[in-house]
């Protein structure tokens, strides 16, 4: 990570030129400087992260024009195959495509579910594509914040389609749904078990359900799954007043259904925009993001407050042993926090 060394001991003038360099680089779509700026944002060193934030601040007015697309699904359902096919299809139509991953399960040592380098090989080599795995380690909240910031930087760099991918095994779907305009859930053809296994809440967030691997011997099973998911959707309350999610069949390996999927994205956009819902959705997302940043900072400040830190271990033990009630302990901690 050479970017991490760039800011070391920077004097004010050097700092200014470092910000200018990264800002202009991102603006001209320079993928190397885009990657370096993201590395700055992800840095655990406060001074480097601050440089990344300063660059982002100066680019905010260039963000917002992209199509933000979220894709989730269990491991093996075909996410990377699908995203590669979609990405290449969009590039052929003249788009520039960025792919970001949210994978809080990835341990710092590597070996994450999403992060391995062989994924999307053709797409990753294309000059009109930019692929970035999620920052390693960290909480879901932290990874999601960095991903949102990265999404904005990608838009500023001229990527007009930003795909955020996540593994459908945890809470990350909700985080991704809350940062995109269109949220798609990829499903296996052998669907019966999956509807039970997958949280109903995730289906409720979807703007489209995609039954992938609708090819070969699995074609009939995929059709049956489509019927079942259509039924499941019909008894759910739609998340949007102006868009009814549908169930699509795709074969990501064969490139079938990819075009129809993109048509859904385009139609949903038009429907939401006409109803004023797209702007409202983004405004809600931005406000929720602001609050989540405030809450995160407050919690960090609380936990590191010396008065709180002194009392915390004892009170936690007492609450665990039912010697103090959680309410009384919380009040005591908050009092300690207010006594500066
Ligand atoms: P991910 O873990 O969700 O990213 O899944 P991958 O894209 O890595 O795909 C997992 C496996 O399913 C790979 O062996 C793919 O070749 C295969 N696969 C992906 N899409 C399809 C498809 O549409 N049809 C078939 N038959 N296999 C697929």
mmCIF file of C-alpha atoms and ligand atoms in Angstrom:
data_model
loop_
_atom_site.group_PDB
_atom_site.id
_atom_site.type_symbol
_atom_site.label_atom_id
_atom_site.label_comp_id
_atom_site.label_asym_id
_atom_site.label_seq_id
_atom_site.Cartn_x
_atom_site.Cartn_y
_atom_site.Cartn_z
ATOM 1 C CA UNK A 1 0.000 0.000 0.000
ATOM 2 C CA UNK A 2 2.222 2.756 -1.206
ATOM 3 C CA UNK A 3 -0.601 5.280 -0.765
ATOM 4 C CA UNK A 4 -0.323 4.792 2.970
ATOM 5 C CA UNK A 5 3.164 6.287 3.014
ATOM 6 C CA UNK A 6 2.400 9.308 0.903
ATOM 7 C CA UNK A 7 0.925 11.427 3.680
ATOM 8 C CA UNK A 8 3.590 10.812 6.267
ATOM 9 C CA UNK A 9 4.666 13.988 8.001
ATOM 10 C CA UNK A 10 3.177 16.095 5.206
ATOM 11 C CA UNK A 11 3.612 19.841 5.616
ATOM 12 C CA UNK A 12 0.538 21.995 4.859
ATOM 13 C CA UNK A 13 1.716 22.777 1.318
ATOM 14 C CA UNK A 14 2.518 19.156 0.622
ATOM 15 C CA UNK A 15 -0.824 18.167 2.053
ATOM 16 C CA UNK A 16 -2.592 20.568 -0.298
ATOM 17 C CA UNK A 17 -0.813 19.190 -3.317
ATOM 18 C CA UNK A 18 -1.481 15.649 -2.193
ATOM 19 C CA UNK A 19 -5.199 16.392 -1.995
ATOM 20 C CA UNK A 20 -5.099 18.127 -5.404
ATOM 21 C CA UNK A 21 -3.258 15.209 -6.968
ATOM 22 C CA UNK A 22 -5.776 12.644 -5.754
ATOM 23 C CA UNK A 23 -8.808 14.802 -6.479
ATOM 24 C CA UNK A 24 -7.731 15.557 -10.033
ATOM 25 C CA UNK A 25 -6.709 11.946 -10.571
ATOM 26 C CA UNK A 26 -10.107 10.657 -9.484
ATOM 27 C CA UNK A 27 -11.857 13.294 -11.594
ATOM 28 C CA UNK A 28 -10.041 12.223 -14.716
ATOM 29 C CA UNK A 29 -10.941 8.590 -14.060
ATOM 30 C CA UNK A 30 -7.372 7.506 -13.256
ATOM 31 C CA UNK A 31 -7.956 4.082 -11.711
ATOM 32 C CA UNK A 32 -4.588 4.010 -9.947
ATOM 33 C CA UNK A 33 -5.244 7.283 -8.140
ATOM 34 C CA UNK A 34 -8.816 6.206 -7.447
ATOM 35 C CA UNK A 35 -7.470 3.057 -5.784
ATOM 36 C CA UNK A 36 -4.930 5.106 -3.812
ATOM 37 C CA UNK A 37 -7.612 7.506 -2.614
ATOM 38 C CA UNK A 38 -9.726 4.572 -1.422
ATOM 39 C CA UNK A 39 -6.693 3.191 0.384
ATOM 40 C CA UNK A 40 -6.308 6.541 2.132
ATOM 41 C CA UNK A 41 -9.966 6.480 3.185
ATOM 42 C CA UNK A 42 -9.583 2.960 4.514
ATOM 43 C CA UNK A 43 -6.405 3.749 6.426
ATOM 44 C CA UNK A 44 -6.397 3.149 10.145
ATOM 45 C CA UNK A 45 -4.068 6.123 10.507
ATOM 46 C CA UNK A 46 -6.199 9.139 11.292
ATOM 47 C CA UNK A 47 -3.991 11.574 9.329
ATOM 48 C CA UNK A 48 -4.142 9.486 6.160
ATOM 49 C CA UNK A 49 -7.863 8.827 6.483
ATOM 50 C CA UNK A 50 -8.311 12.608 6.879
ATOM 51 C CA UNK A 51 -6.562 13.192 3.548
ATOM 52 C CA UNK A 52 -8.942 10.689 1.946
ATOM 53 C CA UNK A 53 -11.903 12.475 3.522
ATOM 54 C CA UNK A 54 -10.657 15.846 2.268
ATOM 55 C CA UNK A 55 -10.408 14.476 -1.277
ATOM 56 C CA UNK A 56 -13.915 13.040 -1.022
ATOM 57 C CA UNK A 57 -15.292 16.350 0.279
ATOM 58 C CA UNK A 58 -13.915 18.166 -2.745
ATOM 59 C CA UNK A 59 -15.510 15.622 -5.065
ATOM 60 C CA UNK A 60 -18.964 15.374 -3.536
ATOM 61 C CA UNK A 61 -20.477 17.706 -6.110
ATOM 62 C CA UNK A 62 -19.431 15.275 -8.855
ATOM 63 C CA UNK A 63 -21.266 12.344 -7.284
ATOM 64 C CA UNK A 64 -24.829 11.152 -7.550
ATOM 65 C CA UNK A 65 -25.211 10.538 -11.260
ATOM 66 C CA UNK A 66 -24.466 6.814 -11.211
ATOM 67 C CA UNK A 67 -26.802 3.867 -11.160
ATOM 68 C CA UNK A 68 -26.253 2.199 -7.780
ATOM 69 C CA UNK A 69 -26.969 -1.486 -7.962
ATOM 70 C CA UNK A 70 -26.844 -3.983 -5.079
ATOM 71 C CA UNK A 71 -26.487 -7.718 -5.629
ATOM 72 C CA UNK A 72 -26.660 -10.401 -2.976
ATOM 73 C CA UNK A 73 -26.964 -14.170 -2.861
ATOM 74 C CA UNK A 74 -25.574 -17.165 -1.042
ATOM 75 C CA UNK A 75 -22.017 -18.328 -1.869
ATOM 76 C CA UNK A 76 -21.988 -20.305 -5.101
ATOM 77 C CA UNK A 77 -25.243 -18.905 -6.498
ATOM 78 C CA UNK A 78 -23.280 -17.217 -9.287
ATOM 79 C CA UNK A 79 -22.805 -13.628 -8.144
ATOM 80 C CA UNK A 80 -19.391 -13.094 -9.635
ATOM 81 C CA UNK A 81 -20.331 -14.871 -12.876
ATOM 82 C CA UNK A 82 -23.460 -12.735 -13.086
ATOM 83 C CA UNK A 83 -21.675 -9.470 -12.296
ATOM 84 C CA UNK A 84 -18.957 -10.213 -14.825
ATOM 85 C CA UNK A 85 -21.553 -10.936 -17.536
ATOM 86 C CA UNK A 86 -23.556 -7.846 -16.616
ATOM 87 C CA UNK A 87 -20.463 -5.668 -16.358
ATOM 88 C CA UNK A 88 -19.159 -6.709 -19.790
ATOM 89 C CA UNK A 89 -22.640 -6.252 -21.271
ATOM 90 C CA UNK A 90 -22.841 -2.724 -19.870
ATOM 91 C CA UNK A 91 -19.337 -1.812 -20.991
ATOM 92 C CA UNK A 92 -20.284 -2.950 -24.499
ATOM 93 C CA UNK A 93 -23.161 -0.457 -24.298
ATOM 94 C CA UNK A 94 -20.721 2.317 -23.398
ATOM 95 C CA UNK A 95 -20.959 2.326 -19.603
ATOM 96 C CA UNK A 96 -18.106 2.370 -17.134
ATOM 97 C CA UNK A 97 -18.632 -0.118 -14.350
ATOM 98 C CA UNK A 98 -17.280 -0.282 -10.800
ATOM 99 C CA UNK A 99 -17.780 -3.323 -8.583
ATOM 100 C CA UNK A 100 -17.416 -3.051 -4.815
ATOM 101 C CA UNK A 101 -17.703 -5.866 -2.329
ATOM 102 C CA UNK A 102 -19.076 -5.748 1.182
ATOM 103 C CA UNK A 103 -17.748 -8.719 3.074
ATOM 104 C CA UNK A 104 -17.344 -8.165 6.796
ATOM 105 C CA UNK A 105 -16.628 -11.874 7.188
ATOM 106 C CA UNK A 106 -13.222 -11.459 5.563
ATOM 107 C CA UNK A 107 -10.481 -12.000 8.093
ATOM 108 C CA UNK A 108 -7.481 -9.708 7.989
ATOM 109 C CA UNK A 109 -5.288 -12.574 6.837
ATOM 110 C CA UNK A 110 -7.239 -12.806 3.558
ATOM 111 C CA UNK A 111 -9.286 -15.764 2.419
ATOM 112 C CA UNK A 112 -12.549 -13.871 2.379
ATOM 113 C CA UNK A 113 -15.600 -15.266 0.650
ATOM 114 C CA UNK A 114 -15.624 -12.456 -1.888
ATOM 115 C CA UNK A 115 -12.052 -11.300 -2.030
ATOM 116 C CA UNK A 116 -10.187 -13.894 -4.027
ATOM 117 C CA UNK A 117 -8.388 -12.533 -7.020
ATOM 118 C CA UNK A 118 -9.529 -14.992 -9.657
ATOM 119 C CA UNK A 119 -13.076 -13.700 -9.572
ATOM 120 C CA UNK A 120 -14.288 -11.685 -12.551
ATOM 121 C CA UNK A 121 -11.005 -12.032 -14.354
ATOM 122 C CA UNK A 122 -12.170 -10.692 -17.708
ATOM 123 C CA UNK A 123 -14.045 -7.788 -16.199
ATOM 124 C CA UNK A 124 -11.187 -6.837 -13.901
ATOM 125 C CA UNK A 125 -8.818 -6.560 -16.868
ATOM 126 C CA UNK A 126 -11.108 -4.249 -18.780
ATOM 127 C CA UNK A 127 -10.032 -0.584 -18.799
ATOM 128 C CA UNK A 128 -13.660 0.537 -18.365
ATOM 129 C CA UNK A 129 -14.045 -1.492 -15.158
ATOM 130 C CA UNK A 130 -12.873 -1.009 -11.607
ATOM 131 C CA UNK A 131 -13.121 -3.774 -9.021
ATOM 132 C CA UNK A 132 -12.453 -3.304 -5.349
ATOM 133 C CA UNK A 133 -12.839 -5.906 -2.603
ATOM 134 C CA UNK A 134 -14.083 -4.712 0.763
ATOM 135 C CA UNK A 135 -11.568 -3.482 3.305
ATOM 136 C CA UNK A 136 -10.326 -6.444 5.288
ATOM 137 C CA UNK A 137 -11.467 -6.903 8.852
ATOM 138 C CA UNK A 138 -13.544 -4.435 10.760
ATOM 139 C CA UNK A 139 -17.174 -4.363 11.753
ATOM 140 C CA UNK A 140 -20.032 -4.425 9.279
ATOM 141 C CA UNK A 141 -20.741 -0.802 10.147
ATOM 142 C CA UNK A 142 -17.165 0.202 9.358
ATOM 143 C CA UNK A 143 -17.021 -1.784 6.131
ATOM 144 C CA UNK A 144 -20.379 -0.335 5.044
ATOM 145 C CA UNK A 145 -19.216 3.243 5.691
ATOM 146 C CA UNK A 146 -16.062 2.725 3.665
ATOM 147 C CA UNK A 147 -18.090 1.132 0.869
ATOM 148 C CA UNK A 148 -20.458 4.116 0.731
ATOM 149 C CA UNK A 149 -17.514 6.483 0.501
ATOM 150 C CA UNK A 150 -15.896 4.342 -2.163
ATOM 151 C CA UNK A 151 -19.144 4.326 -4.109
ATOM 152 C CA UNK A 152 -19.135 8.132 -4.159
ATOM 153 C CA UNK A 153 -15.508 8.231 -5.285
ATOM 154 C CA UNK A 154 -16.285 5.808 -8.117
ATOM 155 C CA UNK A 155 -19.109 8.046 -9.285
ATOM 156 C CA UNK A 156 -16.809 11.058 -9.170
ATOM 157 C CA UNK A 157 -14.343 9.054 -11.275
ATOM 158 C CA UNK A 158 -16.970 8.662 -13.983
ATOM 159 C CA UNK A 159 -18.160 5.132 -13.267
ATOM 160 C CA UNK A 160 -21.821 5.493 -14.145
ATOM 161 C CA UNK A 161 -22.805 2.062 -12.887
ATOM 162 C CA UNK A 162 -21.614 1.028 -9.432
ATOM 163 C CA UNK A 163 -22.398 -2.537 -8.385
ATOM 164 C CA UNK A 164 -22.169 -3.351 -4.692
ATOM 165 C CA UNK A 165 -21.940 -7.062 -4.064
ATOM 166 C CA UNK A 166 -22.456 -8.893 -0.812
ATOM 167 C CA UNK A 167 -22.759 -12.457 0.398
ATOM 168 C CA UNK A 168 -26.237 -13.321 1.557
ATOM 169 C CA UNK A 169 -25.234 -14.855 4.823
ATOM 170 C CA UNK A 170 -25.747 -12.112 7.345
ATOM 171 C CA UNK A 171 -26.748 -8.560 8.023
ATOM 172 C CA UNK A 172 -24.726 -7.140 5.176
ATOM 173 C CA UNK A 173 -27.680 -7.364 2.757
ATOM 174 C CA UNK A 174 -29.526 -4.731 4.740
ATOM 175 C CA UNK A 175 -26.463 -2.495 4.724
ATOM 176 C CA UNK A 176 -26.104 -2.858 0.960
ATOM 177 C CA UNK A 177 -29.816 -2.341 0.281
ATOM 178 C CA UNK A 178 -29.511 0.920 2.198
ATOM 179 C CA UNK A 179 -26.866 2.325 -0.156
ATOM 180 C CA UNK A 180 -28.247 1.400 -3.592
ATOM 181 C CA UNK A 181 -31.072 2.386 -5.934
ATOM 182 C CA UNK A 182 -31.849 -1.158 -7.070
ATOM 183 C CA UNK A 183 -31.343 -4.247 -4.958
ATOM 184 C CA UNK A 184 -31.323 -7.703 -6.574
ATOM 185 C CA UNK A 185 -31.298 -11.077 -4.846
ATOM 186 C CA UNK A 186 -29.795 -13.998 -6.749
ATOM 187 C CA UNK A 187 -31.339 -17.381 -6.005
ATOM 188 C CA UNK A 188 -30.624 -21.025 -6.764
ATOM 189 C CA UNK A 189 -32.997 -23.029 -8.953
ATOM 190 C CA UNK A 190 -33.564 -25.632 -6.227
ATOM 191 C CA UNK A 191 -35.536 -23.072 -4.362
ATOM 192 C CA UNK A 192 -37.743 -24.699 -1.760
ATOM 193 C CA UNK A 193 -35.208 -24.810 1.026
ATOM 194 C CA UNK A 194 -33.779 -21.457 0.177
ATOM 195 C CA UNK A 195 -36.905 -19.455 0.820
ATOM 196 C CA UNK A 196 -36.928 -20.906 4.278
ATOM 197 C CA UNK A 197 -33.213 -20.556 4.803
ATOM 198 C CA UNK A 198 -32.993 -17.032 3.494
ATOM 199 C CA UNK A 199 -34.477 -14.416 5.708
ATOM 200 C CA UNK A 200 -37.811 -13.232 4.427
ATOM 201 C CA UNK A 201 -36.609 -9.739 5.241
ATOM 202 C CA UNK A 202 -34.041 -9.892 2.445
ATOM 203 C CA UNK A 203 -36.668 -10.816 -0.133
ATOM 204 C CA UNK A 204 -38.740 -7.884 1.060
ATOM 205 C CA UNK A 205 -35.869 -5.531 0.276
ATOM 206 C CA UNK A 206 -35.524 -6.792 -3.290
ATOM 207 C CA UNK A 207 -36.373 -4.808 -6.408
ATOM 208 C CA UNK A 208 -35.890 -8.019 -8.399
ATOM 209 C CA UNK A 209 -35.426 -11.695 -7.642
ATOM 210 C CA UNK A 210 -33.142 -13.493 -10.056
ATOM 211 C CA UNK A 211 -33.194 -17.268 -10.327
ATOM 212 C CA UNK A 212 -29.780 -17.977 -11.801
ATOM 213 C CA UNK A 213 -28.461 -21.180 -13.421
ATOM 214 C CA UNK A 214 -31.680 -21.506 -15.424
ATOM 215 C CA UNK A 215 -29.909 -23.744 -17.930
ATOM 216 C CA UNK A 216 -29.298 -27.406 -18.731
ATOM 217 C CA UNK A 217 -30.830 -29.817 -16.290
ATOM 218 C CA UNK A 218 -31.765 -27.037 -13.923
ATOM 219 C CA UNK A 219 -33.996 -25.176 -16.356
ATOM 220 C CA UNK A 220 -37.234 -26.788 -15.183
ATOM 221 C CA UNK A 221 -36.340 -26.415 -11.527
ATOM 222 C CA UNK A 222 -35.636 -22.737 -12.194
ATOM 223 C CA UNK A 223 -39.075 -22.303 -13.749
ATOM 224 C CA UNK A 224 -40.708 -23.944 -10.757
ATOM 225 C CA UNK A 225 -38.712 -21.696 -8.469
ATOM 226 C CA UNK A 226 -39.892 -18.675 -10.432
ATOM 227 C CA UNK A 227 -43.524 -19.676 -9.884
ATOM 228 C CA UNK A 228 -42.896 -20.118 -6.190
ATOM 229 C CA UNK A 229 -41.107 -16.811 -5.767
ATOM 230 C CA UNK A 230 -43.785 -15.007 -7.739
ATOM 231 C CA UNK A 231 -46.291 -16.349 -5.287
ATOM 232 C CA UNK A 232 -44.120 -15.371 -2.330
ATOM 233 C CA UNK A 233 -43.845 -11.819 -3.706
ATOM 234 C CA UNK A 234 -47.566 -11.558 -4.356
ATOM 235 C CA UNK A 235 -48.352 -11.940 -0.689
ATOM 236 C CA UNK A 236 -45.728 -9.435 0.438
ATOM 237 C CA UNK A 237 -46.176 -5.744 0.807
ATOM 238 C CA UNK A 238 -43.951 -4.072 -1.819
ATOM 239 C CA UNK A 239 -41.157 -1.867 -0.484
ATOM 240 C CA UNK A 240 -41.904 0.813 -3.051
ATOM 241 C CA UNK A 241 -45.201 2.383 -4.052
ATOM 242 C CA UNK A 242 -44.102 2.801 -7.651
ATOM 243 C CA UNK A 243 -42.298 -0.454 -8.359
ATOM 244 C CA UNK A 244 -43.409 -4.077 -8.257
ATOM 245 C CA UNK A 245 -40.469 -6.475 -8.063
ATOM 246 C CA UNK A 246 -40.483 -9.329 -10.533
ATOM 247 C CA UNK A 247 -38.800 -12.713 -10.747
ATOM 248 C CA UNK A 248 -36.345 -13.243 -13.600
ATOM 249 C CA UNK A 249 -34.540 -16.281 -14.925
ATOM 250 C CA UNK A 250 -30.887 -15.987 -15.928
ATOM 251 C CA UNK A 251 -28.028 -18.142 -17.004
ATOM 252 C CA UNK A 252 -25.016 -16.076 -16.047
ATOM 253 C CA UNK A 253 -22.581 -18.509 -17.699
ATOM 254 C CA UNK A 254 -24.537 -18.365 -20.957
ATOM 255 C CA UNK A 255 -25.214 -14.645 -20.677
ATOM 256 C CA UNK A 256 -28.969 -15.300 -20.911
ATOM 257 C CA UNK A 257 -31.377 -12.943 -19.209
ATOM 258 C CA UNK A 258 -28.694 -10.361 -18.480
ATOM 259 C CA UNK A 259 -30.158 -7.862 -20.926
ATOM 260 C CA UNK A 260 -33.667 -8.374 -19.487
ATOM 261 C CA UNK A 261 -32.259 -7.820 -16.014
ATOM 262 C CA UNK A 262 -30.739 -4.486 -17.031
ATOM 263 C CA UNK A 263 -34.054 -3.484 -18.610
ATOM 264 C CA UNK A 264 -35.648 -4.009 -15.204
ATOM 265 C CA UNK A 265 -33.081 -1.711 -13.624
ATOM 266 C CA UNK A 266 -33.743 0.966 -16.232
ATOM 267 C CA UNK A 267 -37.552 0.630 -15.906
ATOM 268 C CA UNK A 268 -37.458 0.770 -12.117
ATOM 269 C CA UNK A 269 -35.346 3.896 -12.311
ATOM 270 C CA UNK A 270 -37.781 5.588 -14.625
ATOM 271 C CA UNK A 271 -40.749 4.581 -12.444
ATOM 272 C CA UNK A 272 -39.127 5.774 -9.230
ATOM 273 C CA UNK A 273 -37.857 8.997 -10.785
ATOM 274 C CA UNK A 274 -41.303 9.805 -12.182
ATOM 275 C CA UNK A 275 -42.793 9.396 -8.707
ATOM 276 C CA UNK A 276 -40.020 11.429 -7.065
ATOM 277 C CA UNK A 277 -39.098 8.296 -5.179
ATOM 278 C CA UNK A 278 -35.528 7.952 -6.380
ATOM 279 C CA UNK A 279 -34.486 11.301 -4.932
ATOM 280 C CA UNK A 280 -36.464 10.578 -1.759
ATOM 281 C CA UNK A 281 -34.824 7.173 -1.377
ATOM 282 C CA UNK A 282 -31.364 8.669 -1.701
ATOM 283 C CA UNK A 283 -32.169 11.503 0.680
ATOM 284 C CA UNK A 284 -33.398 8.998 3.282
ATOM 285 C CA UNK A 285 -30.266 6.927 2.771
ATOM 286 C CA UNK A 286 -28.017 9.968 3.200
ATOM 287 C CA UNK A 287 -29.778 11.004 6.416
ATOM 288 C CA UNK A 288 -29.612 7.469 7.817
ATOM 289 C CA UNK A 289 -25.928 7.358 6.942
ATOM 290 C CA UNK A 290 -25.319 10.639 8.755
ATOM 291 C CA UNK A 291 -27.019 9.318 11.881
ATOM 292 C CA UNK A 292 -25.150 6.091 11.776
ATOM 293 C CA UNK A 293 -21.861 8.039 11.606
ATOM 294 C CA UNK A 294 -22.952 10.168 14.569
ATOM 295 C CA UNK A 295 -23.921 7.083 16.567
ATOM 296 C CA UNK A 296 -20.660 5.358 15.740
ATOM 297 C CA UNK A 297 -18.611 8.379 16.832
ATOM 298 C CA UNK A 298 -20.608 8.805 20.024
ATOM 299 C CA UNK A 299 -20.156 5.190 20.916
ATOM 300 C CA UNK A 300 -16.417 5.370 20.319
ATOM 301 C CA UNK A 301 -16.192 8.514 22.429
ATOM 302 C CA UNK A 302 -18.239 6.827 25.168
ATOM 303 C CA UNK A 303 -16.163 3.685 25.303
ATOM 304 C CA UNK A 304 -12.874 5.554 25.381
ATOM 305 C CA UNK A 305 -13.979 8.075 28.014
ATOM 306 C CA UNK A 306 -11.685 7.521 31.035
ATOM 307 C CA UNK A 307 -14.530 7.731 33.586
ATOM 308 C CA UNK A 308 -16.591 5.212 31.664
ATOM 309 C CA UNK A 309 -13.639 2.926 31.081
ATOM 310 C CA UNK A 310 -12.968 2.879 34.852
ATOM 311 C CA UNK A 311 -16.512 1.798 35.708
ATOM 312 C CA UNK A 312 -17.299 -0.356 32.696
ATOM 313 C CA UNK A 313 -15.748 -3.677 33.638
ATOM 314 C CA UNK A 314 -17.148 -3.631 37.173
ATOM 315 C CA UNK A 315 -20.647 -2.677 36.071
ATOM 316 C CA UNK A 316 -20.685 -5.251 33.282
ATOM 317 C CA UNK A 317 -19.746 -7.945 35.805
ATOM 318 C CA UNK A 318 -22.419 -6.777 38.218
ATOM 319 C CA UNK A 319 -25.091 -6.746 35.519
ATOM 320 C CA UNK A 320 -24.033 -10.256 34.438
ATOM 321 C CA UNK A 321 -24.286 -11.476 38.037
ATOM 322 C CA UNK A 322 -27.663 -9.733 38.455
ATOM 323 C CA UNK A 323 -26.307 -7.605 41.287
ATOM 324 C CA UNK A 324 -27.090 -4.382 39.430
ATOM 325 C CA UNK A 325 -29.929 -3.852 36.973
ATOM 326 C CA UNK A 326 -29.004 -2.946 33.374
ATOM 327 C CA UNK A 327 -30.933 0.301 33.761
ATOM 328 C CA UNK A 328 -29.055 1.373 36.885
ATOM 329 C CA UNK A 329 -25.724 0.417 35.310
ATOM 330 C CA UNK A 330 -26.518 2.360 32.140
ATOM 331 C CA UNK A 331 -27.435 5.423 34.228
ATOM 332 C CA UNK A 332 -24.201 5.142 36.207
ATOM 333 C CA UNK A 333 -22.163 4.911 32.994
ATOM 334 C CA UNK A 334 -23.925 7.861 31.421
ATOM 335 C CA UNK A 335 -23.308 9.896 34.573
ATOM 336 C CA UNK A 336 -19.640 8.987 34.442
ATOM 337 C CA UNK A 337 -19.606 10.065 30.775
ATOM 338 C CA UNK A 338 -21.195 13.436 31.511
ATOM 339 C CA UNK A 339 -18.692 14.135 34.308
ATOM 340 C CA UNK A 340 -15.934 15.156 31.990
HETATM 341 P P1 LIG B 1 -20.615 -16.699 -6.205
HETATM 342 O O1 LIG B 1 -19.952 -17.442 -5.069
HETATM 343 O O2 LIG B 1 -22.033 -16.392 -5.894
HETATM 344 O O3 LIG B 1 -19.834 -15.528 -6.681
HETATM 345 O O4 LIG B 1 -20.699 -17.762 -7.420
HETATM 346 P P2 LIG B 1 -19.772 -17.921 -8.711
HETATM 347 O O5 LIG B 1 -20.073 -16.870 -9.716
HETATM 348 O O6 LIG B 1 -18.363 -18.064 -8.285
HETATM 349 O O7 LIG B 1 -20.333 -19.281 -9.304
HETATM 350 C C1 LIG B 1 -20.290 -20.502 -8.583
HETATM 351 C C2 LIG B 1 -20.328 -21.661 -9.562
HETATM 352 O O8 LIG B 1 -21.554 -21.662 -10.273
HETATM 353 C C3 LIG B 1 -19.236 -21.580 -10.608
HETATM 354 O O9 LIG B 1 -18.766 -22.862 -10.850
HETATM 355 C C4 LIG B 1 -19.950 -21.039 -11.837
HETATM 356 O O10 LIG B 1 -19.369 -21.436 -13.035
HETATM 357 C C5 LIG B 1 -21.332 -21.618 -11.668
HETATM 358 N N1 LIG B 1 -22.353 -20.789 -12.294
HETATM 359 C C6 LIG B 1 -22.518 -19.456 -12.168
HETATM 360 N N2 LIG B 1 -23.563 -19.034 -12.906
HETATM 361 C C7 LIG B 1 -24.065 -20.120 -13.516
HETATM 362 C C8 LIG B 1 -25.135 -20.341 -14.445
HETATM 363 O O11 LIG B 1 -25.857 -19.436 -14.855
HETATM 364 N N3 LIG B 1 -25.358 -21.629 -14.852
HETATM 365 C C9 LIG B 1 -24.596 -22.666 -14.419
HETATM 366 N N4 LIG B 1 -24.890 -23.869 -14.873
HETATM 367 N N5 LIG B 1 -23.565 -22.490 -13.572
HETATM 368 C C10 LIG B 1 -23.299 -21.251 -13.125
#
